[in-house]
mmCIF file of C-alpha atoms in Angstrom:
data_model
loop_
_atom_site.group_PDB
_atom_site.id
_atom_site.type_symbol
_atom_site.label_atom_id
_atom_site.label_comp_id
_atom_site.label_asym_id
_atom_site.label_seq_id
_atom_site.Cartn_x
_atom_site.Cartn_y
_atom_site.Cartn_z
ATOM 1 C CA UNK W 911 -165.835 28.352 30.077
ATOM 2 C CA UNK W 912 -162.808 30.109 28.356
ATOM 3 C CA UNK W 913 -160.471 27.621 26.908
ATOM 4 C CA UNK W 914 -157.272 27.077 28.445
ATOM 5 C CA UNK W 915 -154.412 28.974 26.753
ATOM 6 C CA UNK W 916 -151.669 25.813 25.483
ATOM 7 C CA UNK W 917 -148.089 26.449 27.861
ATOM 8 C CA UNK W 918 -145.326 25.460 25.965
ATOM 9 C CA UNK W 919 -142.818 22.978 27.916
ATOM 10 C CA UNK W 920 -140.054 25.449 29.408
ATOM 11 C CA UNK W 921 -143.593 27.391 30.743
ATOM 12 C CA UNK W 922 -144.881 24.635 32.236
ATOM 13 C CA UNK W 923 -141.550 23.185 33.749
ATOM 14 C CA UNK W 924 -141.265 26.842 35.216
ATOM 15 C CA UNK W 925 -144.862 26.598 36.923
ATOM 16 C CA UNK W 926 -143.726 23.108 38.086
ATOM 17 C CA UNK W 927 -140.567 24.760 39.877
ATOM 18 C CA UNK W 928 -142.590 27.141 41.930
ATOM 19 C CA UNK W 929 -144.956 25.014 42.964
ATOM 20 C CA UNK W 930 -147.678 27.059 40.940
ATOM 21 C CA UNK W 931 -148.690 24.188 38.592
ATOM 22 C CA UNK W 932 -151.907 22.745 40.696
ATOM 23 C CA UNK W 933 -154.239 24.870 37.876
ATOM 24 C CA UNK W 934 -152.400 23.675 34.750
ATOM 25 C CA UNK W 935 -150.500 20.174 36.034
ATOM 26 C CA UNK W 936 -152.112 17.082 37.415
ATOM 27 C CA UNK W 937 -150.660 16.770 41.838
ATOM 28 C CA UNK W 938 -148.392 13.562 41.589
ATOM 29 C CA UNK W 939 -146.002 12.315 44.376
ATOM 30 C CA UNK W 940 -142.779 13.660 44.093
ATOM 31 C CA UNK W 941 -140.129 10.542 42.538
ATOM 32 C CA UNK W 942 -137.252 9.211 44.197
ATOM 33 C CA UNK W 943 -134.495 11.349 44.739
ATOM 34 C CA UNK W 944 -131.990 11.156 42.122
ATOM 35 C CA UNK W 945 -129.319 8.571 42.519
ATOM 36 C CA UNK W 946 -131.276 5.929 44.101
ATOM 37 C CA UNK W 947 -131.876 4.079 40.657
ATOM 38 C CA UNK W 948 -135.264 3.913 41.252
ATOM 39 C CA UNK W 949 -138.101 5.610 39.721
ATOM 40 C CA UNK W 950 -141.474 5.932 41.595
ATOM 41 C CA UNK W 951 -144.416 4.816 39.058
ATOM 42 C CA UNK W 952 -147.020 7.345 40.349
ATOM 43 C CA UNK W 953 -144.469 10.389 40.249
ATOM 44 C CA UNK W 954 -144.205 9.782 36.378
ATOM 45 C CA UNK W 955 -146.952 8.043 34.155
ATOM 46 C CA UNK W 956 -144.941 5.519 32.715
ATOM 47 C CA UNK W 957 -147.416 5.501 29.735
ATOM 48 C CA UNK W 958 -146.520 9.853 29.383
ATOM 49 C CA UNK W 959 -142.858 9.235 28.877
ATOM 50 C CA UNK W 960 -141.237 8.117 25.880
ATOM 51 C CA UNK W 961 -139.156 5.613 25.984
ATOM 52 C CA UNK W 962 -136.012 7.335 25.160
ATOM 53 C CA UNK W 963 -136.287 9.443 28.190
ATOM 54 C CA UNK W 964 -135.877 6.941 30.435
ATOM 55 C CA UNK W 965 -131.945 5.446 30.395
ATOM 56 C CA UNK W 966 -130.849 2.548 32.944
ATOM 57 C CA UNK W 967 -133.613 3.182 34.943
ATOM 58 C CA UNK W 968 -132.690 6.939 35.491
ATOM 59 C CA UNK W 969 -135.801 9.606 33.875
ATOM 60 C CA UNK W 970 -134.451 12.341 31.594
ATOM 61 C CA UNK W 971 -135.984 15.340 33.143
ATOM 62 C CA UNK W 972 -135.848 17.617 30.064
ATOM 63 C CA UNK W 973 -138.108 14.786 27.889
ATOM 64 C CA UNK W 974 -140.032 13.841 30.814
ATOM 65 C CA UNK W 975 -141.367 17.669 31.233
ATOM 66 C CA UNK W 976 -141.679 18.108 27.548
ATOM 67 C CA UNK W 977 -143.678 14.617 26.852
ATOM 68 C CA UNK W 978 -145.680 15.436 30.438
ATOM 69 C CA UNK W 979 -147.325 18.877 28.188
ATOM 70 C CA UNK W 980 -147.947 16.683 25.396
ATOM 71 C CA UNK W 981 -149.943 14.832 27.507
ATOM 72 C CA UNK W 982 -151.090 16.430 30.565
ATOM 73 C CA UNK W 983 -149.362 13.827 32.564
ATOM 74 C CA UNK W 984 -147.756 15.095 35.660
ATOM 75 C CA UNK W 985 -143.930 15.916 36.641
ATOM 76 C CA UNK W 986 -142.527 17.180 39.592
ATOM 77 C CA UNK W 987 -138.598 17.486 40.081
ATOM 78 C CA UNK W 988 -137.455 15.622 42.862
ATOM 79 C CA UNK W 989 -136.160 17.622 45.700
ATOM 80 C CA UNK W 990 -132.759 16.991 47.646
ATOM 81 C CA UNK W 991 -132.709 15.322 50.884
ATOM 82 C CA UNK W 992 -133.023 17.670 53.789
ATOM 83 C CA UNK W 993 -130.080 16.971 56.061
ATOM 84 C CA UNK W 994 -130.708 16.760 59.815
ATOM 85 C CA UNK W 995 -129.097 19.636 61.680
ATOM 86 C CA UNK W 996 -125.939 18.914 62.975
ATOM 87 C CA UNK W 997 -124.499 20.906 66.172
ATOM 88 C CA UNK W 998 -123.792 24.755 65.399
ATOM 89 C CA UNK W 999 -120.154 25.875 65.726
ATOM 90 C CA UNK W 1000 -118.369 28.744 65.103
ATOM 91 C CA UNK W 1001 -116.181 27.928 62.404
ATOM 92 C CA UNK W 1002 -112.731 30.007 61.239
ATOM 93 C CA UNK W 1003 -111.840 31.426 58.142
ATOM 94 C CA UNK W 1004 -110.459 29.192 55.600
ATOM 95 C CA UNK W 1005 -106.751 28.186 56.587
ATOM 96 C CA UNK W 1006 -106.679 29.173 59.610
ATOM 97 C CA UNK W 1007 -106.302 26.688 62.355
ATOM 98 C CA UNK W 1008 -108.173 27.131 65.233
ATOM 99 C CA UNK W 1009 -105.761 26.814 68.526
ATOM 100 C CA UNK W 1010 -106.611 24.054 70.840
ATOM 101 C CA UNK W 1011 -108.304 24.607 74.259
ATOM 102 C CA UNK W 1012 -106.117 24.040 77.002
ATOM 103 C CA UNK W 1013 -106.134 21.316 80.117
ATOM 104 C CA UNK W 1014 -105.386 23.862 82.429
ATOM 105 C CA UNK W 1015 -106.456 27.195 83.266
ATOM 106 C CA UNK W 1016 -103.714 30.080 82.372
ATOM 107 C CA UNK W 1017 -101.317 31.085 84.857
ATOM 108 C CA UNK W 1018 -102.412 34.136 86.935
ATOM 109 C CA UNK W 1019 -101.554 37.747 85.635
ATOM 110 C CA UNK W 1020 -98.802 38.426 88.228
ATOM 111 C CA UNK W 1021 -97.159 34.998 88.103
ATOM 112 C CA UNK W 1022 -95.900 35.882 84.421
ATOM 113 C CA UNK W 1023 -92.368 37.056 84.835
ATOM 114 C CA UNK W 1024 -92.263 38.669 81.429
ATOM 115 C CA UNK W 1025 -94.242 39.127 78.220
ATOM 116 C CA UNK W 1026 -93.678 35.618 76.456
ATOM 117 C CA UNK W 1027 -95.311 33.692 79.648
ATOM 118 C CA UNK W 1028 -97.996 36.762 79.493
ATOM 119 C CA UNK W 1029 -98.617 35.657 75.962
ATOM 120 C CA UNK W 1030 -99.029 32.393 76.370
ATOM 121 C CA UNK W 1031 -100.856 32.744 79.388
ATOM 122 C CA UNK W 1032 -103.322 34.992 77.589
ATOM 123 C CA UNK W 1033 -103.981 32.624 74.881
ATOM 124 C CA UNK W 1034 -104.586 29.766 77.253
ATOM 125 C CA UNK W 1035 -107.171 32.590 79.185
ATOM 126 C CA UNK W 1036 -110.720 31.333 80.603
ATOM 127 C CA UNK W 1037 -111.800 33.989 82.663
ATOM 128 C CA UNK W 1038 -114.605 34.799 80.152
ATOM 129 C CA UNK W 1039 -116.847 33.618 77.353
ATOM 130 C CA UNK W 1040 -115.026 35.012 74.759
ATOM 131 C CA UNK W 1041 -112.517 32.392 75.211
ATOM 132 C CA UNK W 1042 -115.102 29.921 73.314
ATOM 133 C CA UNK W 1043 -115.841 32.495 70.477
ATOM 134 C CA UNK W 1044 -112.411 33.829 69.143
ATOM 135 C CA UNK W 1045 -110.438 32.287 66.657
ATOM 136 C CA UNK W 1046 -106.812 33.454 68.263
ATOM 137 C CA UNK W 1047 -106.002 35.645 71.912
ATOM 138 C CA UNK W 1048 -104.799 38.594 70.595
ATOM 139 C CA UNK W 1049 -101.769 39.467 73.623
ATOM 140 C CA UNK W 1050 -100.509 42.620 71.660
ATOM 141 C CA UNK W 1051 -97.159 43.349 69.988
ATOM 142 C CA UNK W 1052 -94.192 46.242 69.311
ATOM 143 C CA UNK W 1053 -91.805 47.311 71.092
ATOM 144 C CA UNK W 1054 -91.060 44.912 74.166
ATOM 145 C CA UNK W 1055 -87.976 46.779 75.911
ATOM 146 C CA UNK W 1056 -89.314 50.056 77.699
ATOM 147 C CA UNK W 1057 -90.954 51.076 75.016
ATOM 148 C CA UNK W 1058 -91.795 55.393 74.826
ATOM 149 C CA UNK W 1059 -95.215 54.579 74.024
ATOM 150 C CA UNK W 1060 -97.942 52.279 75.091
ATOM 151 C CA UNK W 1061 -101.064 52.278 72.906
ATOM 152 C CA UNK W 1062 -103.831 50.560 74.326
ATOM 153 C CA UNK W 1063 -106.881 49.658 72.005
ATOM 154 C CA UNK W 1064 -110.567 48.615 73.041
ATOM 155 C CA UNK W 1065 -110.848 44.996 71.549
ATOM 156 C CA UNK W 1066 -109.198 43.879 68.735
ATOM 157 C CA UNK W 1067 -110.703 43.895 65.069
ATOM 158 C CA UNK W 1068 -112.076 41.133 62.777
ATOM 159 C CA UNK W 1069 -108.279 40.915 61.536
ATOM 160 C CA UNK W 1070 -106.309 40.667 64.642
ATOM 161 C CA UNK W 1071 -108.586 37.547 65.612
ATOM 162 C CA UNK W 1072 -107.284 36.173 62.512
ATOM 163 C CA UNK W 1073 -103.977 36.865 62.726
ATOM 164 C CA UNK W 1074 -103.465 37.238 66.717
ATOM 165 C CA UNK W 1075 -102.011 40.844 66.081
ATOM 166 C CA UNK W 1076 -103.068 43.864 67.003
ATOM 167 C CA UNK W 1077 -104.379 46.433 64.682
ATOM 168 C CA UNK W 1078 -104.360 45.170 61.018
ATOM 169 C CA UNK W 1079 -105.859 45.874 58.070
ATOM 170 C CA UNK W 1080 -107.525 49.480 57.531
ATOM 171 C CA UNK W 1081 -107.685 50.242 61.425
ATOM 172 C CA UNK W 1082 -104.047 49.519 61.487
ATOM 173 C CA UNK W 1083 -102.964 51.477 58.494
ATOM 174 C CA UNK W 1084 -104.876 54.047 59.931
ATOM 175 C CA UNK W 1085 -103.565 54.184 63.114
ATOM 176 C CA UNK W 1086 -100.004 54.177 61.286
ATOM 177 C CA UNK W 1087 -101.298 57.099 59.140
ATOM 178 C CA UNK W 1088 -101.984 59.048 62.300
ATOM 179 C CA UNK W 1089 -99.420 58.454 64.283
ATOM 180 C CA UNK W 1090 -97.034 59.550 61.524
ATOM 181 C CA UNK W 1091 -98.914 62.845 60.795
ATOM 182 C CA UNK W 1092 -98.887 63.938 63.902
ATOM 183 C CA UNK W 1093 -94.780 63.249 64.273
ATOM 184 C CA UNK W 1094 -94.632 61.964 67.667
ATOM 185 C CA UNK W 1095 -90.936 61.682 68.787
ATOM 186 C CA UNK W 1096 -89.436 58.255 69.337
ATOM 187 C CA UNK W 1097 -92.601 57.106 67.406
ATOM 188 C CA UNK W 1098 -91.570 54.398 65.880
ATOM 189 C CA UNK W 1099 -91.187 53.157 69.943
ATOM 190 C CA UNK W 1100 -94.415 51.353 70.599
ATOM 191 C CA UNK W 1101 -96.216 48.556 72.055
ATOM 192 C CA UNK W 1102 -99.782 47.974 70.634
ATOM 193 C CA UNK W 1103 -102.455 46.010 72.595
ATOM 194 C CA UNK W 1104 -105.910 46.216 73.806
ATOM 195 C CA UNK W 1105 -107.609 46.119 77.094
ATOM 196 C CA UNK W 1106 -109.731 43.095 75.790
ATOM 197 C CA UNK W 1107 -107.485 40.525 74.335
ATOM 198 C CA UNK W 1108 -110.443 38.225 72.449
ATOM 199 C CA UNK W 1109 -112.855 39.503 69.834
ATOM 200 C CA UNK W 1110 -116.403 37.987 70.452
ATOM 201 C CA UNK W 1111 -118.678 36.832 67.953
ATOM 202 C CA UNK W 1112 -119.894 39.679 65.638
ATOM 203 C CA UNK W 1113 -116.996 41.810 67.288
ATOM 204 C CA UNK W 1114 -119.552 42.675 70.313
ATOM 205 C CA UNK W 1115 -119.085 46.005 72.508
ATOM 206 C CA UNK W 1116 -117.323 44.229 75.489
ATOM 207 C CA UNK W 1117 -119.262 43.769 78.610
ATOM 208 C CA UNK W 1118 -118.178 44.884 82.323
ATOM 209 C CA UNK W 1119 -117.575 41.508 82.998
ATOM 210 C CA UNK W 1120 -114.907 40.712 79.731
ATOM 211 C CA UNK W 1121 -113.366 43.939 81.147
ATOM 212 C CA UNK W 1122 -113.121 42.834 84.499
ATOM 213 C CA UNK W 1123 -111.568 39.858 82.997
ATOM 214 C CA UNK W 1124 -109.366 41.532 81.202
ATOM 215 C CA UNK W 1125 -107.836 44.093 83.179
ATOM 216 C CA UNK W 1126 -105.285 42.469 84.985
ATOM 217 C CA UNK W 1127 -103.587 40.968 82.150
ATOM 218 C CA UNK W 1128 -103.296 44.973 80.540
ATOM 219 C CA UNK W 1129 -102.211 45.847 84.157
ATOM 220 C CA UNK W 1130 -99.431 43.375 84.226
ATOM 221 C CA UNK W 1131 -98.480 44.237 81.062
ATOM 222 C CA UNK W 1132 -97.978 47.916 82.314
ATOM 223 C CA UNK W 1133 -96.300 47.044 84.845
ATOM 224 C CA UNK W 1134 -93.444 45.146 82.374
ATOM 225 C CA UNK W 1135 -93.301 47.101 79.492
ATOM 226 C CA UNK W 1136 -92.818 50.442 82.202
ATOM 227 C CA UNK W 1137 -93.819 52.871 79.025
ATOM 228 C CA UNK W 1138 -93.110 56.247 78.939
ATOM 229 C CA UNK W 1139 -96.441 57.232 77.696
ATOM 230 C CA UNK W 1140 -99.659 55.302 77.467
ATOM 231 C CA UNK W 1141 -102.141 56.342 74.189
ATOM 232 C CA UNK W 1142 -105.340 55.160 74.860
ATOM 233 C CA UNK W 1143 -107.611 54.848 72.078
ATOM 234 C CA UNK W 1144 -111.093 54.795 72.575
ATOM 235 C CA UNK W 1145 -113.618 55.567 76.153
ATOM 236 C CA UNK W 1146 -113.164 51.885 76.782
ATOM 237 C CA UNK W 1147 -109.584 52.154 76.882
ATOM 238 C CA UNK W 1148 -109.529 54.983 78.735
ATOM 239 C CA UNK W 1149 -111.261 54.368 81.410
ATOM 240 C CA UNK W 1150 -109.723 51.146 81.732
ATOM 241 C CA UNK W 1151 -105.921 53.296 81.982
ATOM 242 C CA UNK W 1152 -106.881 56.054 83.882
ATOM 243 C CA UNK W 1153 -109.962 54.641 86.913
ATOM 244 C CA UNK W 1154 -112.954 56.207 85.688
ATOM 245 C CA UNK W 1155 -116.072 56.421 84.472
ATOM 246 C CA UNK W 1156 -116.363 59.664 82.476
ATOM 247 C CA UNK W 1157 -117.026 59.739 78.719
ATOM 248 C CA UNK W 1158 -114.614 60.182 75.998
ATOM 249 C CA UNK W 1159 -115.641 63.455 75.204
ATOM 250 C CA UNK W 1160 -114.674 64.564 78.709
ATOM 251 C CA UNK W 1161 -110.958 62.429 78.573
ATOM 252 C CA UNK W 1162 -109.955 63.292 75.225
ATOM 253 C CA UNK W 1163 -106.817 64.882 74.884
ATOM 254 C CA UNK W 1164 -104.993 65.174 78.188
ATOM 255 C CA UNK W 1165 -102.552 65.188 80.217
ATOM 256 C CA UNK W 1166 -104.254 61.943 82.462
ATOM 257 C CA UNK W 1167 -102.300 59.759 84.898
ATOM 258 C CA UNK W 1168 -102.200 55.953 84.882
ATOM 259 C CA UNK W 1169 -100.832 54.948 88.300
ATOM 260 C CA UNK W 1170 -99.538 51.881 88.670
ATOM 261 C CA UNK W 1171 -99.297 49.213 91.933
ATOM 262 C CA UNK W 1172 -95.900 50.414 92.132
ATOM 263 C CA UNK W 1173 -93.024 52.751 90.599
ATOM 264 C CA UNK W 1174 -94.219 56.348 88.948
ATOM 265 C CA UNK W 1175 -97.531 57.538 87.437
ATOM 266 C CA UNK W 1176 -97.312 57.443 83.494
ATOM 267 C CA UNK W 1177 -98.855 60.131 81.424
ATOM 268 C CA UNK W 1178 -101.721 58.974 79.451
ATOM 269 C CA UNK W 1179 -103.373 60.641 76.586
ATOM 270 C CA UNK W 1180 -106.638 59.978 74.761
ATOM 271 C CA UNK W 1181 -108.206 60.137 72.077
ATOM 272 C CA UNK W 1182 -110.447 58.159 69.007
ATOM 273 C CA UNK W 1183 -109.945 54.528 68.302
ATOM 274 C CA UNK W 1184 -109.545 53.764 64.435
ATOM 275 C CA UNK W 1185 -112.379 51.869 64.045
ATOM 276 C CA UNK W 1186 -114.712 55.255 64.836
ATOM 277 C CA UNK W 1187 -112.605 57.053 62.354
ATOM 278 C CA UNK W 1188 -112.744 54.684 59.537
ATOM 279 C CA UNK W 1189 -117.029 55.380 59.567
ATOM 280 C CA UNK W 1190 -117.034 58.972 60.911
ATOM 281 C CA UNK W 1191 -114.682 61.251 58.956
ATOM 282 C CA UNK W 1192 -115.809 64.462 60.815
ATOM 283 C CA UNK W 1193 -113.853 63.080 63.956
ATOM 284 C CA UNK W 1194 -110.281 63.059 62.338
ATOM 285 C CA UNK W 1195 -109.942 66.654 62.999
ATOM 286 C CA UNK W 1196 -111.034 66.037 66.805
ATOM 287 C CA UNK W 1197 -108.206 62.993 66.307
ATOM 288 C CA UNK W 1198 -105.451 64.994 64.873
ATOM 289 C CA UNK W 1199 -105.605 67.717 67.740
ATOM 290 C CA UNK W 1200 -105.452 65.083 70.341
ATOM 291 C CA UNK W 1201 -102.177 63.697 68.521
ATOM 292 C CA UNK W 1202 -101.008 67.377 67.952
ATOM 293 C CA UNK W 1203 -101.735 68.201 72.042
ATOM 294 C CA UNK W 1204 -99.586 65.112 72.771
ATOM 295 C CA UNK W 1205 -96.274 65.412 70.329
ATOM 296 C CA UNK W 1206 -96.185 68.672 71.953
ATOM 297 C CA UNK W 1207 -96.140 67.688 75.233
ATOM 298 C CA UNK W 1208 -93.642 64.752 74.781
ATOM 299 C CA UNK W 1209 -91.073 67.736 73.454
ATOM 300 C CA UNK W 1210 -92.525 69.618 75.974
ATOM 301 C CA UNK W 1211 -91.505 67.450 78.844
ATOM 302 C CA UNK W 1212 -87.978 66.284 76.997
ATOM 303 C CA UNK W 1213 -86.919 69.715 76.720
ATOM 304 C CA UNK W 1214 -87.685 70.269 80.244
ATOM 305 C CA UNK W 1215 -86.335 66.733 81.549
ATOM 306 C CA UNK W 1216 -83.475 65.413 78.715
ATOM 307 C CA UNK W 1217 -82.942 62.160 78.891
ATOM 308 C CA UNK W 1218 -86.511 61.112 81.381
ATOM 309 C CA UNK W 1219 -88.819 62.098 78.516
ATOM 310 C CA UNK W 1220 -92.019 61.754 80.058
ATOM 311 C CA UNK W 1221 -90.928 62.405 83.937
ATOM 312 C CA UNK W 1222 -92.581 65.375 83.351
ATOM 313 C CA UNK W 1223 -95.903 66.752 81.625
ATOM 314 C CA UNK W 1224 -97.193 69.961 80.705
ATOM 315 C CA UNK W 1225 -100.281 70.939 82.641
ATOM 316 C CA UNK W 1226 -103.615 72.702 81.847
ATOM 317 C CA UNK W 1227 -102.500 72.469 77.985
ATOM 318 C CA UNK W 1228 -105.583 71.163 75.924
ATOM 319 C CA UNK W 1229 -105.571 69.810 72.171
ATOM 320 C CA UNK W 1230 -107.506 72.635 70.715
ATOM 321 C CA UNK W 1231 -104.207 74.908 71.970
ATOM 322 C CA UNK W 1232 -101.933 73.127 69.590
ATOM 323 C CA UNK W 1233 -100.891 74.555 66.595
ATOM 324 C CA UNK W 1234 -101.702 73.051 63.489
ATOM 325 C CA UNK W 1235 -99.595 70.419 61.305
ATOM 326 C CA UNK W 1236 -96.531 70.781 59.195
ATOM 327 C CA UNK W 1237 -97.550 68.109 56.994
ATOM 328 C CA UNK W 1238 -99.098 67.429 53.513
ATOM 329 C CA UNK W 1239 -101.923 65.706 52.465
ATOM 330 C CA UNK W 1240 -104.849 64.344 54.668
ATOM 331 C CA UNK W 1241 -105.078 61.139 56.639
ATOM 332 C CA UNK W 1242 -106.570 58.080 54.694
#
């Protein structure tokens, strides 16, 4: 029989650590764990360890392992107590305090009077499962006086359920980026929010049922902001505005109508949400010509109607007709 090639210690330690050391190491029972102050007599031959390696009843690992290869004594490392599983939760990110469910269901859509009992009556919401999964109720933010535009998002982003704003970080400074390109007058009058006000767990598609949920708190908010335009971002959000089932492809661009329980229709437009931008660069072109399509027809429909601003709409105008931007540079 071919003799065994002699391990040195740190090889033998190593073969002991992967549990490969049944060939070269004698099987032992694994000692204590550490911190009991106990050492278990058939884990470590008491007669293959110095004495120096053993202080107040605690085994010095290094001199155990290397006295062990002198010897052919045995030495396992003692493993750390498993822990028994505990309940899962869904924990959020460091500092941020996780709002406390309420005793009550919210308040009904149309009992809110204005947009601060909206708000709060969003954040208390229960009407579906996402309630149990998001770290804040994102109600949306901007411009709360008539405000020219509306832009309504699909669900908000990993950052707004942080925060409990809409649109931050990249999809945010995106949007910001567009929306300035593209020079929309009274721009810098907008509301943000989405048709879904929680983000679910791995920031999930939402089903028919969260938008069914949903909808009447976006509704109500229509129906007290009273925008001049509505921007929807996204097929979600459009077909949530507008009543329908068609794809975005078909309901980019515009001019749509959102029609409300009461008072005038509002024009809507349509277009990309950020978040498909910020992975598929192709579609910023497709973006900007939506954006182009409606600046034009809010000047459009001001020049035609000073002072009502989006009374009135250009008709049968698509985005590819628009002419190209006065601007330098590229979106981020």
């Amino acid at each position: 029989m071919t003799p065994r090639v002699p391990l040195r210690p740190g090889q033998l330690a190593w073969l002991a650590e992967i549990g490969l050391d049944t060939h070269w190491l004698a099987e032992r029972p694994a000692p204590a764990p550490a911190g009991t102050g106990a050492v278990d007599a058939d884990a470590v031959d008491a007669d293959a360890v110095d004495a120096d390696a053993v202080d107040a009843g605690t085994v010095n690992a290094d001199a155990a392992v290397e006295t062990a290869a002198r010897t052919g004594a045995g030495f396992r490392a003692p493993s750390p107590p498993v822990p028994a599983p505990g309940p899962t939760r869904v924990r959020a990110p460091a500092g941020l305090a996780v709002p406390p469910a309420p005793a009550a269901d919210a308040a009904a859509p149309a009992d809110c009077p204005d947009l601060a009992a909206l708000d709060a009556a969003v954040s208390a919401c229960r009407r579906c499962e996402r309630h149990g999964q998001r770290v804040r109720a994102v109600p949306g933010a901007g411009e709360a006086v008539r405000p020219y535009y509306l832009i309504v998002g699909e669900q908000p982003g990993i950052e707004d359920d942080a925060s409990g704003r809409p649109f931050q970080g990249d999809q945010g400074r995106l949007l910001a980026a567009m929306l300035a390109a593209a020079r929309l007058p009274q721009g810098e009058s907008a509301y943000l929010t989405h048709v879904v006000k929680c983000r679910a767990v791995g920031g999930r598609e939402p089903s028919a049922q969260d938008i069914a949920a949903c909808l009447p708190w976006l509704r109500r908010q229509i129906a007290l902001l009273r925008p001049r335009w509505i921007l929807a971002l996204g097929r979600v959000a459009a077909q949530a505005v507008i009543g329908t089932d068609a794809d975005l492809d078909a309901l980019r661009g515009g001019p749509h109508r959102h029609v409300p329980g009461q008072g005038e229709p509002i024009p809507v437009w349509v277009t990309h949400p950020p978040s498909s931008l910020l992975v598929r660069s192709a579609w910023k072109a497709e973006a900007w010509r939506d954006l182009a399509g409606l600046a034009a027809a809010v000047r459009e429909a001001e020049a035609a109607a000073p002072g009502t601003g989006a009374d009135r709409v250009s008709s049968g105008r698509r985005p590819g007709s628009m002419p190209r931007p006065m601007v330098r540079g590229r979106w981020p």
